[in-house]
Amino acid sequence: MTKKTHSNCPVYYALDFIGDKWSLIILRDIMLEEKKFFLDFIGSHEGIATNILTNRLANLESDGFINKIRDTADKKRFVYSPTKKGLDILPVIIAMITWSSKYIAKGSPASNFMAMVNDDPVKFEKDICAKFSNQTE
Amino acid sequence: MTKKTHSNCPVYYALDFIGDKWSLIILRDIMLEEKKFFLDFIGSHEGIATNILTNRLANLESDGFINKIRDTADKKRFVYSPTKKGLDILPVIIAMITWSSKYIAKGSPASNFMAMVNDDPVKFEKDICAKFSNQTE
DNA sequence: CATGTTTACTTGCTTTTTGCAAGGAAAATA
DNA sequence: TATTTTCCTTGCAAAAAGCAAGTAAACATG
């Protein structure tokens, strides 16, 4: 996802930014799992490597999906949060959850999100956006 | 996207299948661009290599997203078509189109799909599904 | 029916990306 | 000052993707 082709196809355009697995996983962690710090993302059970995480966080920031600000309480670390542009990716994530809840193996341990999304996807999105309503951009 | 991790996270579960760019581009071509044949996909301006296309078509078929049947009219070639499971990915694609139409540069040559999706996304999805209503699975 | 074309796929090679392990730097802590 | 925490970098190996050429079966043509 280094070079953006800026295709005139809107599907490909979106994939230029979130067409790799890790970028969407990070956005999921930020928006759904309320992760904020570098080590939070490292703690995801998917196991992203530190160099890849650094690269993806930088891309997501320069592409305007997330903000990166130094934590005032603990200046060693940075707080990562979604921008409006990033929050607007939520419908894509929700659509994936809807699809998965239909096709995931019955025996699989169900995620909380599946029930919530199936129950009321609009409310699900609104509730998450409300958590980040203090975002300026 | 070779090994499926079968994570209990529904986002990651979906990304196991469509988390690489090419798989979604192929599904876009099949469902939105009404492409059917190997050479149709090669003709996409994104430029997928033949070995990658062969691999992705095989994966999509074995994962149950598409059907592959020999063309009765011209037995040299195969007809690729979406299954119900594949058509259920449409909301993900539509969510991407919605996102892109909001953030794509104003000067960019607009796709037909952007206007149609923004006008009536539910109708957009129904119309596409109707085209493939003869699909048995 | 011999020859050439179309369509799908394969193979070998190079380049790019990812994964992994170790280390480094700034801020906090003791 | 020494140690820990947090984020990031670097070097190297493994995996994936990209590219060009070639193969084989179905078909078309003379």
GROMACS .gro file of C-alpha atoms in nm, chain A:
model
  137
    1MET     CA    1   0.000   0.000   0.000
    2THR     CA    2   0.292   0.229  -0.055
    3LYS     CA    3   0.213   0.386  -0.388
    4LYS     CA    4  -0.136   0.517  -0.440
    5THR     CA    5  -0.262   0.458  -0.789
    6HIS     CA    6  -0.556   0.696  -0.754
    7SER     CA    7  -0.770   0.481  -0.976
    8ASN     CA    8  -1.101   0.629  -1.080
    9CYS     CA    9  -1.269   0.315  -0.944
   10PRO     CA   10  -1.400   0.393  -0.596
   11VAL     CA   11  -1.345   0.036  -0.479
   12TYR     CA   12  -0.982   0.041  -0.579
   13TYR     CA   13  -0.944   0.390  -0.438
   14ALA     CA   14  -1.050   0.270  -0.093
   15LEU     CA   15  -0.830  -0.038  -0.123
   16ASP     CA   16  -0.533   0.189  -0.185
   17PHE     CA   17  -0.565   0.293   0.178
   18ILE     CA   18  -0.719  -0.003   0.360
   19GLY     CA   19  -0.654  -0.283   0.110
   20ASP     CA   20  -0.400  -0.448   0.335
   21LYS     CA   21  -0.501  -0.650   0.635
   22TRP     CA   22  -0.306  -0.464   0.901
   23SER     CA   23  -0.445  -0.116   0.834
   24LEU     CA   24  -0.800  -0.236   0.893
   25ILE     CA   25  -0.696  -0.436   1.198
   26ILE     CA   26  -0.541  -0.122   1.346
   27LEU     CA   27  -0.854   0.081   1.271
   28ARG     CA   28  -1.060  -0.195   1.431
   29ASP     CA   29  -0.839  -0.184   1.741
   30ILE     CA   30  -0.867   0.195   1.765
   31MET     CA   31  -1.240   0.221   1.705
   32LEU     CA   32  -1.384  -0.103   1.843
   33GLU     CA   33  -1.129  -0.219   2.097
   34GLU     CA   34  -1.050   0.134   2.214
   35LYS     CA   35  -0.679   0.081   2.188
   36LYS     CA   36  -0.473   0.396   2.201
   37PHE     CA   37  -0.102   0.317   2.240
   38PHE     CA   38   0.166   0.144   2.039
   39LEU     CA   39   0.187  -0.140   2.289
   40ASP     CA   40  -0.189  -0.184   2.279
   41PHE     CA   41  -0.169  -0.273   1.911
   42ILE     CA   42   0.129  -0.500   1.970
   43GLY     CA   43  -0.090  -0.678   2.224
   44SER     CA   44  -0.348  -0.772   1.963
   45HIS     CA   45  -0.360  -1.145   1.934
   46GLU     CA   46  -0.311  -1.120   1.558
   47GLY     CA   47   0.055  -1.041   1.629
   48ILE     CA   48   0.170  -0.751   1.414
   49ALA     CA   49   0.544  -0.691   1.402
   50THR     CA   50   0.675  -0.362   1.539
   51ASN     CA   51   0.823  -0.244   1.210
   52ILE     CA   52   0.500  -0.312   1.023
   53LEU     CA   53   0.298  -0.140   1.295
   54THR     CA   54   0.522   0.166   1.281
   55ASN     CA   55   0.485   0.177   0.903
   56ARG     CA   56   0.106   0.135   0.906
   57LEU     CA   57   0.052   0.390   1.182
   58ALA     CA   58   0.261   0.640   0.987
   59ASN     CA   59   0.062   0.570   0.669
   60LEU     CA   60  -0.273   0.594   0.845
   61GLU     CA   61  -0.165   0.924   0.998
   62SER     CA   62  -0.031   1.076   0.676
   63ASP     CA   63  -0.341   0.957   0.492
   64GLY     CA   64  -0.558   1.133   0.750
   65PHE     CA   65  -0.724   0.830   0.909
   66ILE     CA   66  -0.580   0.875   1.257
   67ASN     CA   67  -0.426   1.141   1.478
   68LYS     CA   68  -0.104   1.090   1.670
   69ILE     CA   69  -0.043   1.314   1.968
   70ARG     CA   70   0.199   1.280   2.256
   71ASP     CA   71   0.030   1.170   2.576
   72THR     CA   72   0.038   1.465   2.817
   73ALA     CA   73   0.018   1.235   3.119
   74ASP     CA   74   0.305   1.013   3.007
   75LYS     CA   75   0.523   1.175   2.746
   76LYS     CA   76   0.698   0.849   2.659
   77ARG     CA   77   0.402   0.745   2.457
   78PHE     CA   78   0.163   0.868   2.188
   79VAL     CA   79  -0.214   0.858   2.178
   80TYR     CA   80  -0.359   0.733   1.851
   81SER     CA   81  -0.721   0.824   1.775
   82PRO     CA   82  -0.945   0.814   1.470
   83THR     CA   83  -1.022   1.119   1.259
   84LYS     CA   84  -1.361   1.174   1.100
   85LYS     CA   85  -1.219   1.021   0.784
   86GLY     CA   86  -1.117   0.716   0.983
   87LEU     CA   87  -1.450   0.686   1.160
   88ASP     CA   88  -1.618   0.690   0.820
   89ILE     CA   89  -1.453   0.352   0.758
   90LEU     CA   90  -1.679   0.202   1.025
   91PRO     CA   91  -1.952   0.100   0.774
   92VAL     CA   92  -1.694  -0.111   0.593
   93ILE     CA   93  -1.597  -0.283   0.917
   94ILE     CA   94  -1.960  -0.328   1.014
   95ALA     CA   95  -2.037  -0.482   0.675
   96MET     CA   96  -1.755  -0.729   0.733
   97ILE     CA   97  -1.891  -0.818   1.077
   98THR     CA   98  -2.236  -0.873   0.926
   99TRP     CA   99  -2.091  -1.098   0.660
  100SER     CA  100  -1.882  -1.294   0.908
  101SER     CA  101  -2.169  -1.350   1.149
  102LYS     CA  102  -2.349  -1.520   0.861
  103TYR     CA  103  -2.062  -1.740   0.745
  104ILE     CA  104  -1.840  -1.798   1.045
  105ALA     CA  105  -1.847  -2.157   1.168
  106LYS     CA  106  -2.126  -2.216   1.417
  107GLY     CA  107  -1.892  -2.362   1.677
  108SER     CA  108  -1.662  -2.057   1.676
  109PRO     CA  109  -1.650  -1.845   1.990
  110ALA     CA  110  -1.876  -1.554   1.903
  111SER     CA  111  -1.757  -1.197   1.938
  112ASN     CA  112  -1.962  -0.942   2.129
  113PHE     CA  113  -1.968  -0.727   1.820
  114MET     CA  114  -2.155  -0.981   1.611
  115ALA     CA  115  -2.460  -0.974   1.836
  116MET     CA  116  -2.452  -0.596   1.869
  117VAL     CA  117  -2.415  -0.538   1.497
  118ASN     CA  118  -2.688  -0.784   1.409
  119ASP     CA  119  -2.919  -0.636   1.670
  120ASP     CA  120  -2.889  -0.273   1.558
  121PRO     CA  121  -2.605  -0.182   1.319
  122VAL     CA  122  -2.704   0.187   1.306
  123LYS     CA  123  -2.695   0.218   1.683
  124PHE     CA  124  -2.365   0.028   1.690
  125GLU     CA  125  -2.208   0.283   1.458
  126LYS     CA  126  -2.355   0.581   1.638
  127ASP     CA  127  -2.237   0.461   1.978
  128ILE     CA  128  -1.883   0.421   1.855
  129CYS     CA  129  -1.879   0.760   1.684
  130ALA     CA  130  -2.010   0.917   2.004
  131LYS     CA  131  -1.705   0.793   2.190
  132PHE     CA  132  -1.484   0.999   1.960
  133SER     CA  133  -1.715   1.297   1.918
  134ASN     CA  134  -1.447   1.523   2.063
  135GLN     CA  135  -1.239   1.472   1.750
  136THR     CA  136  -1.192   1.802   1.573
  137GLU     CA  137  -1.101   1.660   1.233
   0.00000   0.00000   0.00000
